[in-house]
Amino acid sequence: MLNSIKIATTGLTGFSKELQTISNNVANLNTPGFKGSNAKFSSFFSHDGDSASGGHQGAASGAGLAVLPSVVNFAQGQINQTGNDLDVAVDGNGFFVLRDSQGQTFYTRDGSFKFDSKGFLVDADGNHVQALTNQGVLQDISITGLKTNAASVTKAIQLSGRLSTADTDKAVGGVIVTDAVGGTHTLAVNFKNNNAATPGSWLVTIKDGNDTVGTGEVKFISGVLDSAHNSVAFTYSPSGVAPLSLTMTLDASTTSAATGASTLAVASIDGFAQGDMSNASFDGQGNLVISYTNGQTSKNQTLALANFSSTDHLVAVSGNKFKSTRQQDVSLGVASSNLSTIDGGSLEGSNVDLSKEFSEIIITQRGYQASSELISTANQMLDTLLHMKG
């Protein structure tokens, strides 16, 4: 009878452990990136030695159950949009890599990130999110030194369209160029029909207000742009800044015709003014994309993703993170290298299946109840035995 009570007690212990696991799963139903666990058990037997009746060596009798460590379910959770540009979710394999102030490395599927006051990308606990360099080295993701985008001086002006020989001249205004310190200057390009003197010729004058800053000539042959005479190079020297060496070019599609109006206009101008950071987000490859007010973008840091030859050595720790007890199992890469993608502005939800958990609650409750009933029955039988009279 005592053995029956002990066996049933192991059942109570096992079902209590299972209820604890279920409770933790349900409690983290809305925790981003949470991975549910399954309680595991094994049967336990005791050996009674030789059997007097059959001579079977080591005959065993049931002795209850043994509680094993819970097993984490690493299945993908549902990805949900959050609208926060710095939230990221892994669609596929891989864990984000984090490092704390002591240099310890953690791994997580929770991509709830933000920039701290020092410009580092961190999780909710202040651990630094890691990027992987082209040399395969981990480094903190940071926007230090990236909050402004330096100006780029203009070098090339490209125009496109049609010049009509029916016009005596054509003016193209609004040609905005950028100097070395980010200042902008508006030029105008005037084309004067010189066809009477030289067939297909147009004389070019470039002005800053009333000041002429460049002159030249472009030519057409039977209405087709002459590639040997399609540009004007000039030096523009605005006050107080270094001179700009500029080239105004008509692109290959520019034509000249005797009919219709002139449509020549600015096609492109390189160079740009200084810009301030206006937004930061992540693309599908995990690149940090920084946008600036001057229309430029920067991509120079990529989220590191860790993969494991076996997840058996990943240990869950507080803060929705994992530690690896075997660093040799870890391989580092990025989203594009392991066929995963990064969903920016999204978070991976918990992979807990609530309907499954409710089913497990019922089974656990009934199992606990049955084990408790077994103890009560064995106790009653003992009580009967102790009160027997001859």
Coordinates of C-alpha atoms in Angstrom, one line a residue:
M1 CA 0.0 0.0 0.0
L2 CA 2.8 2.4 0.8
N3 CA 4.3 1.8 -2.7
S4 CA 0.9 2.7 -4.2
I5 CA 0.8 5.9 -2.3
K6 CA 4.4 6.8 -3.4
I7 CA 3.6 6.0 -7.0
A8 CA 0.4 8.1 -7.0
T9 CA 2.5 10.9 -5.3
T10 CA 4.8 10.9 -8.3
G11 CA 1.7 11.4 -10.5
L12 CA 0.7 14.4 -8.4
T13 CA 4.2 15.8 -8.8
G14 CA 4.2 15.2 -12.6
F15 CA 0.7 16.7 -13.1
S16 CA 1.7 19.7 -11.0
K17 CA 4.8 20.2 -13.1
E18 CA 2.7 20.0 -16.3
L19 CA 0.2 22.5 -14.9
Q20 CA 3.1 24.9 -14.2
T21 CA 4.3 24.5 -17.8
I22 CA 0.8 25.1 -19.1
S23 CA 0.4 28.2 -16.9
N24 CA 3.6 29.7 -18.1
N25 CA 2.6 29.1 -21.8
V26 CA -0.8 30.7 -21.2
A27 CA 0.6 33.6 -19.3
N28 CA 2.9 34.4 -22.2
L29 CA 0.3 34.2 -24.9
N30 CA 0.8 37.8 -25.9
T31 CA 4.6 37.9 -25.3
P32 CA 6.4 38.7 -28.6
G33 CA 8.5 35.9 -29.9
F34 CA 7.7 33.6 -27.0
K35 CA 8.2 29.9 -27.5
G36 CA 5.9 27.6 -25.6
S37 CA 7.2 24.5 -23.8
N38 CA 5.9 20.9 -23.4
A39 CA 6.3 19.0 -20.1
K40 CA 8.1 15.7 -20.5
F41 CA 8.0 12.6 -18.4
S42 CA 9.4 9.0 -18.4
S43 CA 8.2 5.9 -16.7
F44 CA 10.0 4.7 -13.6
F45 CA 10.5 1.0 -12.6
S46 CA 12.1 -0.8 -9.7
H47 CA 13.7 -4.2 -10.0
D48 CA 12.8 -6.9 -7.6
G49 CA 15.6 -9.4 -8.4
D50 CA 14.9 -13.0 -9.4
S51 CA 11.3 -14.1 -9.7
A52 CA 10.5 -17.2 -7.6
S53 CA 7.8 -18.4 -10.0
G54 CA 9.3 -17.8 -13.4
G55 CA 13.0 -17.3 -12.8
H56 CA 13.0 -14.0 -14.9
Q57 CA 16.1 -12.1 -14.1
G58 CA 15.5 -8.5 -12.9
A59 CA 11.7 -8.5 -13.0
A60 CA 10.5 -4.9 -12.7
S61 CA 7.5 -3.3 -11.2
G62 CA 6.1 0.1 -11.9
A63 CA 7.3 2.8 -9.5
G64 CA 5.6 5.9 -11.0
L65 CA 7.0 8.5 -13.2
A66 CA 10.1 10.7 -13.5
V67 CA 9.8 14.4 -14.4
L68 CA 12.1 15.4 -17.3
P69 CA 13.2 18.9 -18.3
S70 CA 10.5 20.7 -20.4
V71 CA 11.2 20.9 -24.1
V72 CA 10.8 24.2 -25.9
N73 CA 8.7 24.3 -29.1
F74 CA 10.7 26.5 -31.6
A75 CA 8.0 26.6 -34.2
Q76 CA 7.3 29.9 -36.1
G77 CA 4.8 32.2 -34.5
Q78 CA 2.4 34.4 -36.4
I79 CA 3.9 37.7 -37.7
N80 CA 1.8 40.8 -36.9
Q81 CA 2.3 44.3 -38.1
T82 CA 2.9 47.0 -35.4
G83 CA 3.5 50.2 -37.3
N84 CA 6.8 50.7 -35.4
D85 CA 9.6 50.9 -38.0
L86 CA 12.2 49.5 -35.5
D87 CA 10.1 46.4 -34.7
V88 CA 11.4 43.4 -36.7
A89 CA 10.4 39.8 -37.0
V90 CA 12.3 36.8 -38.5
D91 CA 10.2 34.9 -41.1
G92 CA 12.1 31.6 -41.2
N93 CA 15.1 30.4 -39.2
G94 CA 17.4 32.4 -37.0
F95 CA 17.6 34.4 -33.8
F96 CA 18.5 38.0 -33.2
V97 CA 21.8 38.3 -31.4
L98 CA 22.1 40.5 -28.2
R99 CA 25.0 41.5 -26.0
D100 CA 24.8 42.9 -22.5
S101 CA 27.2 45.3 -20.8
Q102 CA 29.4 42.4 -19.5
G103 CA 29.8 41.0 -23.0
Q104 CA 27.5 38.0 -22.5
T105 CA 25.6 36.9 -25.7
F106 CA 21.9 36.1 -25.8
Y107 CA 19.6 35.1 -28.6
T108 CA 15.9 36.1 -29.1
R109 CA 13.0 36.0 -31.5
D110 CA 11.6 39.2 -29.9
G111 CA 12.4 42.1 -32.2
S112 CA 11.0 44.9 -30.0
F113 CA 14.0 47.3 -30.5
K114 CA 14.6 51.0 -30.1
F115 CA 17.5 53.4 -30.1
D116 CA 18.8 54.5 -26.6
S117 CA 20.0 57.9 -25.7
K118 CA 23.5 57.0 -26.9
G119 CA 22.4 55.9 -30.3
F120 CA 22.6 52.1 -29.8
L121 CA 19.9 49.8 -30.9
V122 CA 18.7 47.9 -27.8
D123 CA 16.0 45.6 -26.5
A124 CA 13.7 46.3 -23.6
D125 CA 16.5 45.3 -21.1
G126 CA 19.1 47.6 -22.7
N127 CA 21.1 44.8 -24.4
H128 CA 22.8 45.9 -27.6
V129 CA 21.4 44.4 -30.9
Q130 CA 24.2 43.0 -33.0
A131 CA 25.0 43.5 -36.7
L132 CA 27.3 41.2 -38.7
T133 CA 30.0 42.9 -40.7
N134 CA 31.3 41.7 -44.1
Q135 CA 34.2 40.2 -42.2
G136 CA 31.9 38.0 -40.1
V137 CA 32.4 40.0 -36.9
L138 CA 29.6 41.0 -34.6
Q139 CA 29.3 44.7 -33.7
D140 CA 26.7 46.9 -32.0
I141 CA 24.1 48.6 -34.3
S142 CA 24.4 52.3 -33.7
I143 CA 23.4 55.6 -35.4
T144 CA 26.3 57.5 -33.9
G145 CA 27.8 59.6 -36.6
L146 CA 24.9 58.8 -39.0
K147 CA 22.3 61.4 -37.8
T148 CA 23.4 63.8 -40.6
N149 CA 24.2 63.1 -44.3
A150 CA 27.0 65.3 -45.6
A151 CA 26.5 67.5 -48.7
S152 CA 27.7 66.3 -52.0
V153 CA 28.9 68.8 -54.6
T154 CA 27.2 69.0 -58.0
K155 CA 29.3 67.9 -60.9
A156 CA 26.8 67.0 -63.7
I157 CA 23.7 68.6 -65.1
Q158 CA 21.7 66.6 -67.6
L159 CA 18.9 68.0 -69.9
S160 CA 16.5 66.1 -72.1
G161 CA 13.7 66.9 -74.5
R162 CA 13.4 68.6 -77.9
L163 CA 14.8 71.8 -79.3
S164 CA 12.7 73.3 -82.1
T165 CA 14.4 75.1 -84.9
A166 CA 11.3 77.2 -85.2
D167 CA 12.3 78.9 -81.9
T168 CA 15.0 81.5 -81.8
D169 CA 15.9 80.5 -78.3
K170 CA 15.0 78.2 -75.4
A171 CA 15.6 79.0 -71.7
V172 CA 15.8 76.2 -69.1
G173 CA 15.5 77.6 -65.6
G174 CA 15.5 76.1 -62.1
V175 CA 18.9 74.4 -62.5
I176 CA 19.8 74.0 -58.8
V177 CA 23.4 73.1 -58.0
T178 CA 25.0 72.3 -54.6
D179 CA 28.3 73.6 -53.5
A180 CA 30.9 71.9 -51.3
V181 CA 29.4 73.2 -48.0
G182 CA 25.8 72.2 -49.0
G183 CA 24.6 75.6 -50.2
T184 CA 22.3 75.7 -53.2
H185 CA 22.4 78.0 -56.2
T186 CA 19.9 78.4 -59.0
L187 CA 21.3 78.7 -62.6
A188 CA 19.6 79.2 -66.0
V189 CA 20.6 77.7 -69.3
N190 CA 19.8 79.5 -72.5
F191 CA 20.0 78.0 -76.0
K192 CA 20.2 80.4 -78.9
N193 CA 19.3 79.1 -82.4
N194 CA 22.5 79.4 -84.5
N195 CA 21.1 77.3 -87.4
A196 CA 21.4 80.2 -89.9
A197 CA 25.2 80.5 -89.4
T198 CA 25.9 76.8 -88.7
P199 CA 23.3 74.1 -89.5
G200 CA 22.2 72.2 -86.4
S201 CA 24.0 74.6 -84.1
W202 CA 22.7 76.0 -80.8
L203 CA 24.8 78.5 -78.7
V204 CA 24.6 77.9 -75.0
T205 CA 24.8 80.5 -72.2
I206 CA 24.7 79.6 -68.5
K207 CA 23.8 82.3 -66.1
D208 CA 23.6 83.0 -62.4
G209 CA 21.1 85.8 -62.3
N210 CA 22.6 88.4 -64.7
D211 CA 26.1 86.9 -64.5
T212 CA 27.3 84.6 -67.3
V213 CA 29.1 81.7 -65.7
G214 CA 29.6 79.4 -68.8
T215 CA 29.2 79.4 -72.6
G216 CA 29.5 76.7 -75.3
E217 CA 27.8 75.1 -78.3
V218 CA 25.8 71.9 -79.0
K219 CA 25.1 70.5 -82.4
F220 CA 22.6 68.2 -84.2
I221 CA 23.1 66.4 -87.4
S222 CA 19.8 66.0 -89.3
G223 CA 17.9 66.4 -86.0
V224 CA 20.0 63.8 -84.1
L225 CA 22.3 65.0 -81.3
D226 CA 26.0 65.1 -82.3
S227 CA 27.7 63.1 -79.6
A228 CA 30.9 65.0 -80.1
H229 CA 29.1 68.3 -79.3
N230 CA 26.6 67.4 -76.7
S231 CA 27.9 69.1 -73.6
V232 CA 29.3 72.3 -72.1
A233 CA 32.0 72.2 -69.4
F234 CA 32.4 75.3 -67.2
T235 CA 33.6 76.5 -63.8
Y236 CA 31.1 78.1 -61.5
S237 CA 32.6 80.3 -58.7
P238 CA 29.9 81.3 -56.2
S239 CA 30.9 83.8 -53.6
G240 CA 32.5 82.5 -50.4
V241 CA 32.9 78.8 -51.5
A242 CA 35.2 76.7 -53.6
P243 CA 34.6 76.8 -57.3
L244 CA 32.5 74.0 -58.9
S245 CA 33.6 72.2 -62.0
L246 CA 30.4 71.5 -63.8
T247 CA 29.3 69.8 -67.1
M248 CA 26.0 70.4 -68.7
T249 CA 25.0 67.5 -71.0
L250 CA 22.1 66.8 -73.4
D251 CA 21.2 63.1 -73.0
A252 CA 21.2 60.9 -76.1
S253 CA 17.4 61.1 -76.5
T254 CA 17.5 64.9 -77.1
T255 CA 16.4 65.8 -80.6
S256 CA 16.0 68.9 -82.8
A257 CA 13.1 69.4 -85.2
A258 CA 11.6 72.1 -87.4
T259 CA 8.1 71.7 -86.0
G260 CA 6.6 71.6 -82.6
A261 CA 7.6 73.5 -79.5
S262 CA 10.8 73.1 -77.6
T263 CA 10.4 70.9 -74.6
L264 CA 14.0 70.8 -73.3
A265 CA 14.1 70.5 -69.4
V266 CA 16.2 69.3 -66.5
A267 CA 16.4 65.5 -66.5
S268 CA 18.8 65.0 -63.6
I269 CA 21.3 66.9 -61.4
D270 CA 23.8 65.1 -59.1
G271 CA 24.9 66.5 -55.7
F272 CA 22.7 67.3 -52.8
A273 CA 22.5 69.5 -49.7
Q274 CA 23.2 68.2 -46.2
G275 CA 20.3 66.2 -44.7
D276 CA 19.2 65.3 -41.2
M277 CA 18.0 61.8 -40.3
S278 CA 14.2 61.6 -40.7
N279 CA 13.6 57.9 -40.3
A280 CA 15.2 54.5 -39.5
S281 CA 13.8 51.1 -40.5
F282 CA 14.8 47.7 -41.7
D283 CA 14.4 46.1 -45.1
G284 CA 13.8 42.5 -46.0
Q285 CA 17.5 41.6 -45.8
G286 CA 17.8 43.1 -42.3
N287 CA 19.7 46.2 -43.5
L288 CA 19.2 49.3 -41.3
V289 CA 17.9 51.9 -43.7
I290 CA 18.4 55.5 -42.6
S291 CA 16.5 58.1 -44.5
Y292 CA 17.5 61.8 -44.6
T293 CA 15.7 65.0 -45.3
N294 CA 17.8 65.5 -48.5
G295 CA 16.3 62.4 -50.1
Q296 CA 19.3 60.2 -49.5
T297 CA 19.4 56.9 -47.7
S298 CA 22.1 54.9 -46.0
K299 CA 22.5 51.1 -45.6
N300 CA 25.6 50.1 -43.8
Q301 CA 24.6 47.8 -41.0
T302 CA 22.8 44.4 -41.2
L303 CA 21.1 42.5 -38.4
A304 CA 23.0 39.4 -37.4
L305 CA 21.0 36.1 -37.2
A306 CA 22.2 33.1 -35.3
N307 CA 21.4 29.5 -36.3
F308 CA 22.0 26.4 -34.3
S309 CA 23.0 22.9 -35.3
S310 CA 20.8 21.8 -32.4
T311 CA 18.5 23.7 -30.2
D312 CA 18.9 21.2 -27.4
H313 CA 21.6 23.4 -25.8
L314 CA 19.5 26.6 -25.8
V315 CA 18.4 27.6 -22.3
A316 CA 15.6 30.0 -21.8
V317 CA 16.4 33.0 -19.5
S318 CA 14.4 36.0 -18.3
G319 CA 13.6 38.7 -20.8
N320 CA 12.4 36.5 -23.6
K321 CA 15.9 35.4 -24.4
F322 CA 18.0 32.2 -24.7
K323 CA 21.6 31.4 -23.9
S324 CA 23.6 28.6 -25.6
T325 CA 25.5 26.2 -23.5
R326 CA 27.5 25.0 -26.5
Q327 CA 28.9 28.0 -28.5
Q328 CA 30.3 25.6 -31.1
D329 CA 26.7 24.9 -32.2
V330 CA 26.2 28.6 -33.2
S331 CA 26.6 29.8 -36.8
L332 CA 26.2 33.5 -37.6
G333 CA 24.8 34.9 -40.8
V334 CA 22.2 37.4 -42.1
A335 CA 18.7 37.0 -43.5
S336 CA 19.8 36.6 -47.1
S337 CA 22.3 33.9 -46.3
N338 CA 19.9 31.4 -44.7
L339 CA 16.7 31.9 -46.8
S340 CA 15.0 33.9 -44.0
T341 CA 13.5 37.3 -44.4
I342 CA 13.1 40.2 -42.0
D343 CA 9.7 41.8 -41.7
G344 CA 10.1 45.4 -40.7
G345 CA 7.4 47.1 -38.7
S346 CA 6.2 43.7 -37.4
L347 CA 6.7 41.4 -34.4
E348 CA 6.5 37.6 -34.2
G349 CA 3.8 36.6 -31.8
S350 CA 3.8 33.7 -29.3
N351 CA 3.5 30.3 -30.8
V352 CA 1.3 29.1 -27.9
D353 CA -1.8 27.3 -29.2
L354 CA -4.5 28.2 -26.7
S355 CA -7.0 25.5 -27.8
K356 CA -4.2 22.9 -27.2
E357 CA -3.4 24.3 -23.8
F358 CA -7.1 24.2 -22.7
S359 CA -7.2 20.5 -23.7
E360 CA -4.0 19.9 -21.7
I361 CA -5.5 21.6 -18.7
I362 CA -8.5 19.2 -18.7
I363 CA -6.2 16.1 -19.1
T364 CA -3.9 17.4 -16.3
Q365 CA -6.8 18.2 -14.0
R366 CA -8.3 14.7 -14.5
G367 CA -4.9 13.1 -14.0
Y368 CA -4.2 15.0 -10.8
Q369 CA -7.7 14.1 -9.6
A370 CA -7.2 10.4 -10.3
S371 CA -3.8 10.4 -8.6
S372 CA -5.3 12.0 -5.6
E373 CA -8.1 9.4 -5.6
L374 CA -5.5 6.6 -5.7
I375 CA -3.8 8.0 -2.6
S376 CA -7.1 8.3 -0.8
T377 CA -8.0 4.7 -1.7
A378 CA -4.6 3.3 -0.7
N379 CA -4.9 5.2 2.6
Q380 CA -8.4 3.7 3.3
M381 CA -7.1 0.2 2.6
L382 CA -4.2 0.8 5.0
D383 CA -6.7 2.1 7.6
T384 CA -8.8 -1.0 7.1
L385 CA -5.8 -3.3 7.5
L386 CA -4.7 -1.5 10.7
H387 CA -8.1 -1.9 12.3
M388 CA -8.5 -5.6 11.5
K389 CA -9.2 -7.8 14.5
G390 CA -8.6 -11.5 15.0

